[in-house]
Coordinates of C-alpha atoms in Angstrom, one line a residue:
Chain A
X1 CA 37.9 24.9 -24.3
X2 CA 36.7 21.4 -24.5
X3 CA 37.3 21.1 -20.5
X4 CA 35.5 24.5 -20.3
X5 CA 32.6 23.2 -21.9
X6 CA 32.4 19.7 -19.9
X7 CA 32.9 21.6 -16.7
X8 CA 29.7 23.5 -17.2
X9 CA 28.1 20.8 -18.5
X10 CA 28.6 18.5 -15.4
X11 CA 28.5 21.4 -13.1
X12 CA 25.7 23.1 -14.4
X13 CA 23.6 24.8 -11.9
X14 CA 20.7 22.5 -10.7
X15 CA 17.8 24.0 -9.2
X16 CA 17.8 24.6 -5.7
X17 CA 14.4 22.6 -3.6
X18 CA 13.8 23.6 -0.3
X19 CA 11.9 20.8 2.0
X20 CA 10.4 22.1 5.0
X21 CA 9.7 19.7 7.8
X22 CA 6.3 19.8 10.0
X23 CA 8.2 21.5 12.7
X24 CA 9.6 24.3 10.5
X25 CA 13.2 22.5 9.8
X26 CA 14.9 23.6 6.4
X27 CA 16.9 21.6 4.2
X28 CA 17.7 22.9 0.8
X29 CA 19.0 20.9 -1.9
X30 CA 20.2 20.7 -5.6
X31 CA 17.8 18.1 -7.5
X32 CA 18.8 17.3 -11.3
X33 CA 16.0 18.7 -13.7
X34 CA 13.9 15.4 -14.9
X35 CA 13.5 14.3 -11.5
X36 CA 10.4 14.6 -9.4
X37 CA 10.4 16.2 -5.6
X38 CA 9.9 13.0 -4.6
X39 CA 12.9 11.6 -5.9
X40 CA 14.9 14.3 -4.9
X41 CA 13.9 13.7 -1.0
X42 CA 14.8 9.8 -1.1
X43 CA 18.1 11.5 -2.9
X44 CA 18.7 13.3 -0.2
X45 CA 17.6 11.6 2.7
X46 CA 15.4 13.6 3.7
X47 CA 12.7 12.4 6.1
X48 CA 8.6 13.1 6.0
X49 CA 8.7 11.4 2.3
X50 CA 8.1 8.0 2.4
X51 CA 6.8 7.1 -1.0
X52 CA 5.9 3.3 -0.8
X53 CA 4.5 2.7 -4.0
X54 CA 7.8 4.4 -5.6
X55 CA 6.0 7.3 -7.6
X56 CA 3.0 5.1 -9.2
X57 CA 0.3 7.5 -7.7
X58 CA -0.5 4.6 -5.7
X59 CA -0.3 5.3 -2.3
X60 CA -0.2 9.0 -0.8
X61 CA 2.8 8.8 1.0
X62 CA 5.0 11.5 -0.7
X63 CA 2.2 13.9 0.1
X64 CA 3.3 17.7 0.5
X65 CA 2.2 21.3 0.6
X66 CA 2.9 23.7 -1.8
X67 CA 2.8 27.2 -0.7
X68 CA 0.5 29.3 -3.1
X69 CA 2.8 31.5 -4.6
X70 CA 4.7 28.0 -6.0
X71 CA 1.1 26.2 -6.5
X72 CA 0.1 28.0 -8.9
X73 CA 3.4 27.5 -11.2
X74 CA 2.9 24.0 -10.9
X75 CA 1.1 21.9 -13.5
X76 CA -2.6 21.1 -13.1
X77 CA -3.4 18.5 -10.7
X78 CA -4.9 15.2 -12.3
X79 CA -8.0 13.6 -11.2
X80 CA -5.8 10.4 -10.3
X81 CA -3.7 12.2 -8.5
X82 CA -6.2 14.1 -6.6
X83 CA -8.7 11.3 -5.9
X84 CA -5.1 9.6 -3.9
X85 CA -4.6 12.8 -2.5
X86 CA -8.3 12.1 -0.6
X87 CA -6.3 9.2 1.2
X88 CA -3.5 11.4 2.2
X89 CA -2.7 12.1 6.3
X90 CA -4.5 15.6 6.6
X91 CA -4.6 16.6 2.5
X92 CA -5.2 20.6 2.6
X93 CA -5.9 22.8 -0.8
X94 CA -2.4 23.3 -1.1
X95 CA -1.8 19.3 -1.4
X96 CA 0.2 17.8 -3.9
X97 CA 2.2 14.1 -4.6
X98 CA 5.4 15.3 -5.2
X99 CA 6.2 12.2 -7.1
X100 CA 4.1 14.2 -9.9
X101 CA 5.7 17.1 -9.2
X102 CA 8.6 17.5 -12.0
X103 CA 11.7 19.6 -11.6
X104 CA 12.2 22.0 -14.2
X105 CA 14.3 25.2 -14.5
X106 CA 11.7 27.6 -13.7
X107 CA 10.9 25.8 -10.0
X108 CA 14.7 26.8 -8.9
X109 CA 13.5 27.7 -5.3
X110 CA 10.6 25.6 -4.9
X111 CA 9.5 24.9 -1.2
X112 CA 7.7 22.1 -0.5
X113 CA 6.8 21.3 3.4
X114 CA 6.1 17.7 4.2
X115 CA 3.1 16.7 6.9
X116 CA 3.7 15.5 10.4
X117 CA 3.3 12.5 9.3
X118 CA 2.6 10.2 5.7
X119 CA 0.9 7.6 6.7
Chain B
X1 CA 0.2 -26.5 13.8
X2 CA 0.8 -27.1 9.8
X3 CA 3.7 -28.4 8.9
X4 CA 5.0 -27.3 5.2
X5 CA 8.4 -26.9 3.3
X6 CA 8.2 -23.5 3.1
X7 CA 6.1 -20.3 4.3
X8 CA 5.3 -17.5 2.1
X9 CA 4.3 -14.1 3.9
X10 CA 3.0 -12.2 0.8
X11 CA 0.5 -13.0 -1.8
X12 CA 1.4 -10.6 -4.3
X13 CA 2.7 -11.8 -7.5
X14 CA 6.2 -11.9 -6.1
X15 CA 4.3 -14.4 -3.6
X16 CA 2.5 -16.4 -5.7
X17 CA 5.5 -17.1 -8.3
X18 CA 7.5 -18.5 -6.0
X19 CA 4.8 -20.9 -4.9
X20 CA 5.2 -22.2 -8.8
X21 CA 9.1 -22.0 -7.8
X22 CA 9.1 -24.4 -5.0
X23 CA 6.0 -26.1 -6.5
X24 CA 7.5 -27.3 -9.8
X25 CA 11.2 -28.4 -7.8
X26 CA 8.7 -30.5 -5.0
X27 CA 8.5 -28.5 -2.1
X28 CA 5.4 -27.7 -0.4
X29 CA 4.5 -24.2 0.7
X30 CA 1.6 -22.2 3.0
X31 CA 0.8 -18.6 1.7
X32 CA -0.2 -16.2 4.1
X33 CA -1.3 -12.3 3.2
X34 CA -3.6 -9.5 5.2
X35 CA -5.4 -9.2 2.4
X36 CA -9.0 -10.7 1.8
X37 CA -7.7 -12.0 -1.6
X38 CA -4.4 -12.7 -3.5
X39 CA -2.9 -10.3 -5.8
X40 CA -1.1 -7.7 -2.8
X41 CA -0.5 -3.9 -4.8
X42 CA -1.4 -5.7 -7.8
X43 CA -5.1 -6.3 -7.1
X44 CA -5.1 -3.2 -4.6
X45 CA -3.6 -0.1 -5.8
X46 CA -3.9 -0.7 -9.4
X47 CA -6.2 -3.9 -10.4
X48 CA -7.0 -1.9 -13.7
X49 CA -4.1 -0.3 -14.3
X50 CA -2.1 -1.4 -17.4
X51 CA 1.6 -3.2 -16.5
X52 CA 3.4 -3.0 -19.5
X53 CA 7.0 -4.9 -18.8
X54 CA 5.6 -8.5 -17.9
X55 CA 8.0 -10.2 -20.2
X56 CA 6.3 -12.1 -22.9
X57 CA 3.1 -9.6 -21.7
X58 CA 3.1 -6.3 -23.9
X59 CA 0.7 -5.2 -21.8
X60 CA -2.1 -6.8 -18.8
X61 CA -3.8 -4.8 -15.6
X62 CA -3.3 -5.8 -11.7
X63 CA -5.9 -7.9 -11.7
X64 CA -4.8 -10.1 -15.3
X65 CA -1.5 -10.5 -13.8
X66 CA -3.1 -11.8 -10.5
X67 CA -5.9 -14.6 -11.9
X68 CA -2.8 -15.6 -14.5
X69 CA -0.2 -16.2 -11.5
X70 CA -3.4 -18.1 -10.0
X71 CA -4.1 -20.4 -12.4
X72 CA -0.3 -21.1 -13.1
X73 CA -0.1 -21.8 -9.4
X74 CA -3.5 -24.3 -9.3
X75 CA -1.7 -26.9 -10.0
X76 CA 0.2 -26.8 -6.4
X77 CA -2.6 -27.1 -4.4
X78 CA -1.0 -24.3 -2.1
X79 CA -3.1 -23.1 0.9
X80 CA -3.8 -19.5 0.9
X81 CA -4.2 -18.2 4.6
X82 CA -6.1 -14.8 3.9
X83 CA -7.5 -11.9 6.4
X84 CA -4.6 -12.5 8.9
X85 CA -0.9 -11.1 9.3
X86 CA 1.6 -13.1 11.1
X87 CA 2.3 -11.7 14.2
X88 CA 5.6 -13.5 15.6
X89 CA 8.2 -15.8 14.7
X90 CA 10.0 -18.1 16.8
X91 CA 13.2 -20.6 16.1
X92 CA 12.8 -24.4 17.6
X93 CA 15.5 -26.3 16.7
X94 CA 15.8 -26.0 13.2
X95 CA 12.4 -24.8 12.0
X96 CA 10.8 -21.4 12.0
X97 CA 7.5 -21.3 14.0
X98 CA 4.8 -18.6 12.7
X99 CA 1.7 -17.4 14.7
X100 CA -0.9 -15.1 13.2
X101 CA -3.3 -13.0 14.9
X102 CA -6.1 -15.3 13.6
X103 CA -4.7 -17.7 16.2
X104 CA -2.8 -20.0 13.0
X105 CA -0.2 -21.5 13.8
X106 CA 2.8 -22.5 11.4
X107 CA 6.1 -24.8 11.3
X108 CA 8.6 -24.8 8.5
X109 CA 12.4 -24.7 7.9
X110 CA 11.9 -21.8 5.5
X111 CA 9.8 -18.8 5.6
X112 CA 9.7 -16.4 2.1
X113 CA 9.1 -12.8 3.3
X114 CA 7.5 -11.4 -0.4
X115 CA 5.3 -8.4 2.0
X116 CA 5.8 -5.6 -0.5
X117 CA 5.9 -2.5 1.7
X118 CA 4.1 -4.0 4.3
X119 CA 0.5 -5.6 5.0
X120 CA -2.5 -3.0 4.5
X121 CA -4.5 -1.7 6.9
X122 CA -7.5 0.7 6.6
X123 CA -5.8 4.2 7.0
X124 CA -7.4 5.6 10.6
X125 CA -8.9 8.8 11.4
X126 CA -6.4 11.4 12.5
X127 CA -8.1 12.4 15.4
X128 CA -6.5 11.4 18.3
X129 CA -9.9 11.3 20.4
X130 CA -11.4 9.0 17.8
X131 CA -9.1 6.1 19.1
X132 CA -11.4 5.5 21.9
X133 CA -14.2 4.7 19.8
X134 CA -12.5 2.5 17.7
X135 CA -14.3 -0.4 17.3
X136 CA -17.4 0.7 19.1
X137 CA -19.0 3.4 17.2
X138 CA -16.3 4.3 14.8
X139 CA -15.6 1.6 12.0
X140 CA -13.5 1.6 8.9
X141 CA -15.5 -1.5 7.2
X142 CA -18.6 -2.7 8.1
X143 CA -18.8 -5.8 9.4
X144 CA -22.5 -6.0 10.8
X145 CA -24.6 -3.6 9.0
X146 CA -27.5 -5.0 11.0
X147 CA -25.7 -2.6 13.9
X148 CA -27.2 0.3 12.0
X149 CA -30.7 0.8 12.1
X150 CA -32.6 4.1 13.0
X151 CA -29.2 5.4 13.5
X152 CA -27.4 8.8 12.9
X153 CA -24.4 7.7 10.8
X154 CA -22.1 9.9 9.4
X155 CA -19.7 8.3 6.8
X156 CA -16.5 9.9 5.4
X157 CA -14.8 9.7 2.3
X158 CA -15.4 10.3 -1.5
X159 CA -14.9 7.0 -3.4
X160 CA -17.4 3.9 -4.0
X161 CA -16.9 2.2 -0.7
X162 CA -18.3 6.0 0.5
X163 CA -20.7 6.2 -1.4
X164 CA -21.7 2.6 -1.9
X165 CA -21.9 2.6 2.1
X166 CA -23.8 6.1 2.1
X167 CA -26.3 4.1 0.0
X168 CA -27.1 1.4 1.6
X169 CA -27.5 2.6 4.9
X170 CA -29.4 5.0 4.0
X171 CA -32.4 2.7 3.9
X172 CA -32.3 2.8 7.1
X173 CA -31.1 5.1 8.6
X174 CA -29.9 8.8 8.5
X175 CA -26.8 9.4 6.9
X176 CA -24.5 12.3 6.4
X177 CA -21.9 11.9 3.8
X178 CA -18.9 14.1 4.2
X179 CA -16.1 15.2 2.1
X180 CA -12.6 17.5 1.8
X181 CA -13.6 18.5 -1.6
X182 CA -17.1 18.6 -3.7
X183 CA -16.1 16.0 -6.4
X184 CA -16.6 12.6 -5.6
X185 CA -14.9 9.5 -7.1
X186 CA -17.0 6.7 -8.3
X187 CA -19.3 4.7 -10.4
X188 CA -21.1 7.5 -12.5
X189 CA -24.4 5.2 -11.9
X190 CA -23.4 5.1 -8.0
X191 CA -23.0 8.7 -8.2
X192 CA -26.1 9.8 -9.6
X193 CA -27.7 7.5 -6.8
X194 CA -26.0 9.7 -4.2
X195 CA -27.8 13.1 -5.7
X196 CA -31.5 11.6 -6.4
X197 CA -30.8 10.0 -2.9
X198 CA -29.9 13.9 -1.7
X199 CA -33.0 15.5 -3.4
X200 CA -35.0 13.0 -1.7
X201 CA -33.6 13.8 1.9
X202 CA -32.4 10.8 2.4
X203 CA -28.5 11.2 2.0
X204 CA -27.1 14.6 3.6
X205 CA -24.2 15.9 1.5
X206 CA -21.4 18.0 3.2
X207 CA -18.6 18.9 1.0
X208 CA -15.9 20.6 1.1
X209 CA -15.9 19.7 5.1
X210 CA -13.0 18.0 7.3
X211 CA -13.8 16.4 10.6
X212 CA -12.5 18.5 13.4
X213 CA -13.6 16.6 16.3
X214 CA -15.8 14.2 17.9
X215 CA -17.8 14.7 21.2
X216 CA -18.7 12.3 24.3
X217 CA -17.2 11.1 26.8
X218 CA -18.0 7.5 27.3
X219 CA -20.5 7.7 24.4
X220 CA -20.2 9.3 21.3
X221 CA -22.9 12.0 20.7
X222 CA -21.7 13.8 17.6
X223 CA -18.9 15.6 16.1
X224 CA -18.3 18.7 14.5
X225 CA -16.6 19.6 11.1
X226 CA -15.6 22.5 9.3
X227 CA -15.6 23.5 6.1
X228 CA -12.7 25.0 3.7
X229 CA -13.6 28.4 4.4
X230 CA -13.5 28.1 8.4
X231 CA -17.2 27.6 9.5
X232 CA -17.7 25.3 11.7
X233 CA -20.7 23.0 11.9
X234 CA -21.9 19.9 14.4
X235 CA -23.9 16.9 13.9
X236 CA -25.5 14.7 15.7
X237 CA -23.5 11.1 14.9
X238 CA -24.2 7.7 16.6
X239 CA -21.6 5.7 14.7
X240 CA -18.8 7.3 11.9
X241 CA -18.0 5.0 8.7
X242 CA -14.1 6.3 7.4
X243 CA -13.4 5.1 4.2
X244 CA -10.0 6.6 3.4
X245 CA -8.2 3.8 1.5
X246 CA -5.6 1.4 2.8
X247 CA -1.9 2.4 3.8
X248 CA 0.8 0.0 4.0
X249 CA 2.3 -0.6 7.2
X250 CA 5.5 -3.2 7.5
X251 CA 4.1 -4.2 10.9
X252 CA 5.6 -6.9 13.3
X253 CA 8.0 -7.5 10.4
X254 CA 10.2 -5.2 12.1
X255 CA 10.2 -6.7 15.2
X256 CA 11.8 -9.7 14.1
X257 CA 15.6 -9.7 14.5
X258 CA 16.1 -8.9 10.7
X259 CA 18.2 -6.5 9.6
X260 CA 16.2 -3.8 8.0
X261 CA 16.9 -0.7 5.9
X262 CA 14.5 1.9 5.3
X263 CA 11.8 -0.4 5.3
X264 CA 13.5 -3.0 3.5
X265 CA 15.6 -6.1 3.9
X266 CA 18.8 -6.7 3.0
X267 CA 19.7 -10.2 1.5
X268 CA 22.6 -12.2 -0.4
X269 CA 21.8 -12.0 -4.1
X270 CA 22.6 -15.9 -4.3
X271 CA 20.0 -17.5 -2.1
X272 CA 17.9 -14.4 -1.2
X273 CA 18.4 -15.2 2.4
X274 CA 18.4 -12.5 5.3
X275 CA 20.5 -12.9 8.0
X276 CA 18.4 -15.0 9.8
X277 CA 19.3 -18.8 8.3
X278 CA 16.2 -20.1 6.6
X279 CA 14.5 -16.5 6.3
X280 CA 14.2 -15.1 3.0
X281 CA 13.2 -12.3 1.2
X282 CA 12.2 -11.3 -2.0
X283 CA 10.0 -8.5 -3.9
X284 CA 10.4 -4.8 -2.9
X285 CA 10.9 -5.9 0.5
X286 CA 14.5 -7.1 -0.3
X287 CA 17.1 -4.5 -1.2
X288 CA 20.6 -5.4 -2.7
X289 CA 22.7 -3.5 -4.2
X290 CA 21.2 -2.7 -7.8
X291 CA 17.7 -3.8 -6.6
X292 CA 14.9 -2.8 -8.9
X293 CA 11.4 -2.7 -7.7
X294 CA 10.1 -4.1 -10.4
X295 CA 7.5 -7.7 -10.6
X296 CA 10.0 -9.3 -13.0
X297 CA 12.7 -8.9 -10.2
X298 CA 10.7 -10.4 -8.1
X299 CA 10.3 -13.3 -10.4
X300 CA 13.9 -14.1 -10.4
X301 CA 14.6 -13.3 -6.5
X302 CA 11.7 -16.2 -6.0
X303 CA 13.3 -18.6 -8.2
X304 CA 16.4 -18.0 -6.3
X305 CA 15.1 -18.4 -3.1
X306 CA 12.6 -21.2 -3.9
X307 CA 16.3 -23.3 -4.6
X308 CA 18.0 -22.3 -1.3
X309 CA 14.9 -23.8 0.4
X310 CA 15.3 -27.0 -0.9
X311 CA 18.5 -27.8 0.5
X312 CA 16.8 -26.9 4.0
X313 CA 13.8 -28.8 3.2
X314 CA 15.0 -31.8 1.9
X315 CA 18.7 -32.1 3.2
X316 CA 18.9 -35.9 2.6
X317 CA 18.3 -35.1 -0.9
X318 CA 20.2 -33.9 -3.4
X319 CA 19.1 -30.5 -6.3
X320 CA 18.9 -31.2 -9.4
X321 CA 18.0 -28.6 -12.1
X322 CA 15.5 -29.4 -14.7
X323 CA 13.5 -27.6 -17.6
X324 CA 10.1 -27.7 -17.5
X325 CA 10.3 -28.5 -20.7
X326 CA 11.5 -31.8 -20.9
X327 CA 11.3 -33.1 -16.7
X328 CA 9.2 -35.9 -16.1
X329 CA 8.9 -35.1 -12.9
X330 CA 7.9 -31.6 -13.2
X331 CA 5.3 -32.6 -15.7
X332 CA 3.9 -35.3 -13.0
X333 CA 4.1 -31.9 -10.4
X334 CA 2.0 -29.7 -12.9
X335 CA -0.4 -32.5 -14.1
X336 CA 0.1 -32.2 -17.4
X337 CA -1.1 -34.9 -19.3
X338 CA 0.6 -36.9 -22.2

């Protein structure tokens, strides 16, 4: 029973975070809940996130687009972050940091598409 | 040519603690950085934002942590080479030769890489027809501002150095101030400067607009933008101002026989050195395994590295570890008076 509950527990299901390259490439992966998109693309190694300042809304190089359907689920944009979003490569009004964006449960099948370029 | 003990590439507050590292043990040290001032991210990206693990700091901004590192560092007398990025590096016998692109030139047997993510740079326009004008009759600081007069400027960007620019030029000339979004980011008094200046005619405000192109040939005559909802508009521009922050770009860094990955620079934990002899590197430029980017790290990696240089500096001589509590000499180094 114990090893039951332990298997679940270290195999629970993490949600599932699609990254979407310029150029249309997909690469879907499992990212822990707690950590941001960000993370999860330095996790993975997946290129077109560079994040230089390492998620202190610093810099505007983990800049991504969220399609509107997933936008709108998100939290509410900051000023912060929008005023570094101005200093983003080619920031649209589907533009996020995805260091600020959170993985939770209910953004299991998130897709994110990175620019052609961060900086 | 200056000869030194050591050179630091970086004036963050990596940098300048491990001018106070090599300082208090007797070595001599040039500091270079891109900058106009010291204080790299610190003084940059976040000058008032609060840093709360400084040890023995609960809590200071960017900018504290900079003028504190400063004045700890006075004592040193260290020369701070500002406005210019080293360009190359070159080994002669047993000393590493730095050039800049201000035309400086450099000799030491230790160079302390503490560059962060890289030097800053203004972040360009995205066109790729602007390139052309670079430099001619599209800026990204002003340098001249007597260039402008009677002129058609358009200037791009929504925070102060926007509208501070948008401002002053507008004295003279005709400006157009143009923005992805309708909120601007500023001094509220700057602000409200911007709309009187609007209502007057002076300042022309175009927001939510993108820049889409820029026309001329040899010359450029105007450009055209377009706003979020598709229409497309032109304007008659003699010179564009782009004020879209600063990016960080690790630059001629990579070009310099060091081992680098993902942007940073692996070392040996023990004297901080790459694997070039007498290069070393510390801050969140230097990865190890375990490596936090954190300023205290950075603290510690100088320390470190400040020792390694010694024994290249002063091989004759031997280390000796002191507090700076109770060494004569380092007392005689800081000028503290008894």
């Amino acid at each position: 029973m114990l090893a039951l509950f332990l298997f679940i527990h270290i195999f629970r299901i993490m949600p599932k975070i699609t990254y979407i390259s310029h150029d249309g490439k997909k690469n879907t992966v499992e990212v822990p809940v707690g950590l941001t998109v960000m993370e999860g693309a330095l996790q993975n190694n997946i290129q077109g996130i560079d994040a230089d300042c390492g998620g202190s809304m610093a810099c505007a190089t983990c800049h991504v687009y969220v399609p509107e359907n997933w936008y709108d689920k998100l939290e509410k944009v900051q000023d912060a972050e929008q005023d570094m979003l101005d200093m983003a490569y080619e920031p649209k009004k589907n533009s996020r940091l995805s260091c600020q964006i959170i993985i939770s449960d209910q953004l299991d099948g998130l897709e994110v598409t990175t620019p052609i370029k961060q900086t | 040519m200056i000869k030194t003990d050591a050179i630091i590439i970086g004036a963050g507050p990596t940098g300048l603690f491990a001018v106070h590292q090599l300082g208090i043990i007797g070595l001599k040290c040039e500091i270079i950085d891109n900058l106009d001032r010291a204080g790299g991210q610190c003084i940059e990206l976040y000058p008032d934002k609060p840093i709360y693990d400084i040890p023995a700091i609960p809590e200071c901004t960017g900018e504290e942590l900079t003028n504190g590192l400063l004045k700890q560092v006075a004592p040193f007398k260290a020369n701070f080479h500002l406005n210019q990025r080293v360009e190359e590096i070159k080994k002669e016998n047993n000393l590493w030769i730095l050039k800049t692109n201000k035309g400086n030139a450099f000799s030491a047997p230790n160079v302390i890489i503490a560059g962060g993510v890289g030097s800053f740079e203004p972040r360009k326009l995205t066109l790729k027809e602007a390139e052309k004008f670079e430099g001619s009759q599209i800026f990204y600081s002003v340098a001249n501002k007597n260039l402008f007069q009677n002129k058609k400027i358009s200037i791009f960007g929504g925070g102060d150095s926007a509208l501070d620019w948008a401002l002053e030029l507008s004295k003279t000339n005709q400006v157009t101030l143009i923005h992805r979004r309708a909120e601007f980011r500023g001094a509220a008094h700057t602000l409200n400067e911007v709309k009187q200046k609007e209502k007057e005619g002076k300042i022309l405000i175009k927001t939510p607009y993108n820049l889409t192109s820029v026309e001329g040939d040899k010359i450029m005559t105007g450009i055209e933008i377009k706003h979020e909802d598709g229409k497309l508009e032109k304007i008659k521009t003699d010179y564009i101002l782009s004020f879209f922050g600063l990016i960080m770009k690790l630059g001629p860094i990579a070009e310099w026989g060091l081992n680098i990955d993902k942007k940073t620079i692996p070392v040996n934990t023990e004297t901080f050195q790459t694997n070039k002899e007498g290069i070393f590197a510390i801050g969140d430029i230097c990865t190890y395994p375990g490596k936090l980017k954190l300023i205290l790290s950075g603290f510690h990696e100088g320390a470190l590295a400040a020792r390694a240089c010694f024994k290249r500096a002063k091989p004759n001589e031997t280390y000796r570890f002191e507090f700076t509590t109770a060494s004569k000499n380092i007392h005689d180094r800081l000028g503290v008076k008894k």
